Amino acid sequence: MDLNDITRDIERIGLPKRPRERRPDVSVKYGKVKALIFRLLALSLLAVIAAFSILVLSHYRSSIMALIVLVYVVLGGLLAYKLFSLTYTGWLYTFFLSLAGVILPLLALATRGFSNPALTMGAATVFILSVISAALLWWAKDLLGIKSYKEVFTPYT
């Protein structure tokens, strides 16, 4: 029994094939600009992850915190790579991250109020940057073949 026999048997059994993945279509209007925006957002995400990691490690000198930061850097780097390579999962997770960046500062301001100016300015900065990135990601969604909101959660055929 060689490899050809095994592949023929697998095809005969009818195992489910891997579903097709959304491929970027640069032929859409402003396609190259949208691809450039994806890549710039990925690079800025890497810069934010690196800066936050350095900030945390400079304030907390414990091995547990270093492990948490390492996991944060690895997962953030994977997300940035997915977005940089123009994949649907990279777009979706970065879009959700941007929406969380819109909601969480509003919750922080609602619970703490505007009495702390540093918290207010930080929350306002995160809110504004998250709104801008979410709007850019939504504008560039047709690069991945997404035309409406309901197509975000439907399987690609």
Short mmCIF file of C-alpha atoms in Angstrom, two decimals:
data_model
loop_
_atom_site.label_atom_id
_atom_site.label_comp_id
_atom_site.label_asym_id
_atom_site.label_seq_id
_atom_site.Cartn_x
_atom_site.Cartn_y
_atom_site.Cartn_z
CA MET A 1 0.00 0.00 0.00
CA ASP A 2 1.60 3.24 -1.10
CA LEU A 3 0.64 6.88 -0.75
CA ASN A 4 -1.48 6.88 -3.92
CA ASP A 5 -3.61 4.03 -2.57
CA ILE A 6 -4.15 5.86 0.70
CA THR A 7 -5.17 9.11 -1.00
CA ARG A 8 -7.51 7.21 -3.32
CA ASP A 9 -9.11 5.50 -0.31
CA ILE A 10 -9.53 8.82 1.47
CA GLU A 11 -11.17 10.35 -1.59
CA ARG A 12 -13.45 7.34 -1.90
CA ILE A 13 -14.51 7.57 1.74
CA GLY A 14 -15.58 11.16 1.19
CA LEU A 15 -13.99 12.84 4.18
CA PRO A 16 -14.90 16.48 4.41
CA LYS A 17 -12.45 18.74 2.69
CA ARG A 18 -10.99 21.84 4.23
CA PRO A 19 -13.30 24.78 3.53
CA ARG A 20 -12.12 27.45 1.16
CA GLU A 21 -10.65 30.53 2.73
CA ARG A 22 -11.42 34.08 1.72
CA ARG A 23 -8.67 35.39 -0.51
CA PRO A 24 -7.95 39.08 -0.87
CA ASP A 25 -9.19 40.60 -4.10
CA VAL A 26 -6.98 43.56 -4.93
CA SER A 27 -9.06 44.35 -8.02
CA VAL A 28 -11.77 46.06 -5.92
CA LYS A 29 -11.93 49.83 -5.86
CA TYR A 30 -8.89 51.18 -3.96
CA GLY A 31 -7.74 47.57 -3.44
CA LYS A 32 -4.05 48.36 -3.13
CA VAL A 33 -4.74 51.20 -0.71
CA LYS A 34 -6.90 48.89 1.41
CA ALA A 35 -4.16 46.24 1.45
CA LEU A 36 -1.68 48.91 2.49
CA ILE A 37 -4.02 50.00 5.29
CA PHE A 38 -4.24 46.40 6.53
CA ARG A 39 -0.46 46.15 6.61
CA LEU A 40 0.00 49.53 8.29
CA LEU A 41 -2.55 48.59 10.94
CA ALA A 42 -0.68 45.33 11.52
CA LEU A 43 2.62 47.15 11.95
CA SER A 44 1.05 49.70 14.31
CA LEU A 45 -0.48 46.83 16.28
CA LEU A 46 2.98 45.31 16.64
CA ALA A 47 4.34 48.67 17.82
CA VAL A 48 1.59 49.02 20.43
CA ILE A 49 2.16 45.47 21.66
CA ALA A 50 5.91 46.04 21.96
CA ALA A 51 5.48 49.36 23.77
CA PHE A 52 2.92 47.94 26.19
CA SER A 53 5.13 44.92 26.88
CA ILE A 54 8.13 47.11 27.65
CA LEU A 55 5.99 49.31 29.89
CA VAL A 56 4.65 46.34 31.85
CA LEU A 57 8.02 44.66 32.20
CA SER A 58 9.64 47.89 33.38
CA HIS A 59 7.07 48.27 36.20
CA TYR A 60 6.61 44.65 37.27
CA ARG A 61 9.67 42.48 37.77
CA SER A 62 8.16 39.05 38.35
CA SER A 63 8.42 35.85 36.37
CA ILE A 64 4.63 35.45 36.29
CA MET A 65 4.21 38.87 34.69
CA ALA A 66 6.98 38.06 32.20
CA LEU A 67 5.13 34.88 31.24
CA ILE A 68 1.87 36.80 30.78
CA VAL A 69 3.65 39.38 28.64
CA LEU A 70 5.26 36.61 26.58
CA VAL A 71 1.85 35.07 25.85
CA TYR A 72 0.51 38.56 25.04
CA VAL A 73 3.38 39.22 22.62
CA VAL A 74 3.06 35.82 20.91
CA LEU A 75 -0.72 36.09 20.43
CA GLY A 76 -0.51 39.74 19.38
CA GLY A 77 2.28 38.91 16.95
CA LEU A 78 0.18 36.10 15.48
CA LEU A 79 -2.75 38.47 15.07
CA ALA A 80 -0.55 41.10 13.45
CA TYR A 81 0.88 38.45 11.10
CA LYS A 82 -2.62 37.31 10.13
CA LEU A 83 -3.65 40.89 9.41
CA PHE A 84 -0.42 41.63 7.55
CA SER A 85 -0.91 38.60 5.30
CA LEU A 86 -4.45 39.81 4.48
CA THR A 87 -6.44 36.91 5.95
CA TYR A 88 -10.06 36.97 6.99
CA THR A 89 -9.32 35.84 10.55
CA GLY A 90 -6.80 38.65 10.95
CA TRP A 91 -9.40 41.16 9.78
CA LEU A 92 -12.14 39.74 12.00
CA TYR A 93 -10.10 39.53 15.21
CA THR A 94 -8.57 42.97 14.68
CA PHE A 95 -12.04 44.38 14.04
CA PHE A 96 -13.30 42.83 17.30
CA LEU A 97 -10.23 44.20 19.09
CA SER A 98 -11.03 47.66 17.74
CA LEU A 99 -14.64 47.38 18.87
CA ALA A 100 -13.43 46.36 22.33
CA GLY A 101 -11.19 49.42 22.27
CA VAL A 102 -14.30 51.51 21.71
CA ILE A 103 -16.44 49.92 24.42
CA LEU A 104 -13.91 49.42 27.23
CA PRO A 105 -12.80 53.08 27.58
CA LEU A 106 -16.45 54.10 27.72
CA LEU A 107 -17.02 51.58 30.52
CA ALA A 108 -13.92 52.83 32.34
CA LEU A 109 -15.14 56.41 32.12
CA ALA A 110 -18.63 55.40 33.21
CA THR A 111 -17.35 53.65 36.33
CA ARG A 112 -14.54 56.07 37.29
CA GLY A 113 -15.94 59.29 35.92
CA PHE A 114 -13.94 62.21 34.59
CA SER A 115 -12.28 63.07 37.91
CA ASN A 116 -8.91 61.54 37.00
CA PRO A 117 -7.43 63.53 34.09
CA ALA A 118 -4.84 60.87 33.22
CA LEU A 119 -7.52 58.18 32.95
CA THR A 120 -9.74 60.50 30.94
CA MET A 121 -7.00 61.38 28.45
CA GLY A 122 -5.87 57.76 28.13
CA ALA A 123 -9.40 56.50 27.64
CA ALA A 124 -10.13 59.24 25.11
CA THR A 125 -6.98 58.38 23.16
CA VAL A 126 -7.76 54.66 23.08
CA PHE A 127 -11.38 55.43 22.11
CA ILE A 128 -10.42 57.71 19.21
CA LEU A 129 -7.75 55.37 17.84
CA SER A 130 -10.10 52.39 18.11
CA VAL A 131 -12.89 54.22 16.29
CA ILE A 132 -10.46 55.17 13.51
CA SER A 133 -9.11 51.62 13.15
CA ALA A 134 -12.60 50.06 13.26
CA ALA A 135 -13.78 52.50 10.59
CA LEU A 136 -10.75 51.76 8.39
CA LEU A 137 -11.23 48.01 8.79
CA TRP A 138 -14.93 48.27 7.96
CA TRP A 139 -14.16 50.42 4.91
CA ALA A 140 -11.60 47.86 3.67
CA LYS A 141 -13.83 44.80 4.24
CA ASP A 142 -14.64 44.34 0.56
CA LEU A 143 -11.00 43.47 -0.04
CA LEU A 144 -11.90 40.10 1.53
CA GLY A 145 -15.24 39.76 -0.28
CA ILE A 146 -17.44 40.98 2.58
CA LYS A 147 -20.23 43.20 1.27
CA SER A 148 -22.58 43.51 4.26
CA TYR A 149 -22.74 42.92 8.00
CA LYS A 150 -24.40 39.51 7.72
CA GLU A 151 -21.62 38.21 5.47
CA VAL A 152 -19.11 38.64 8.30
CA PHE A 153 -20.46 35.58 10.13
CA THR A 154 -21.55 33.37 7.25
CA PRO A 155 -19.20 30.66 5.95
CA TYR A 156 -17.42 31.43 2.74
CA THR A 157 -18.51 29.28 -0.19
#
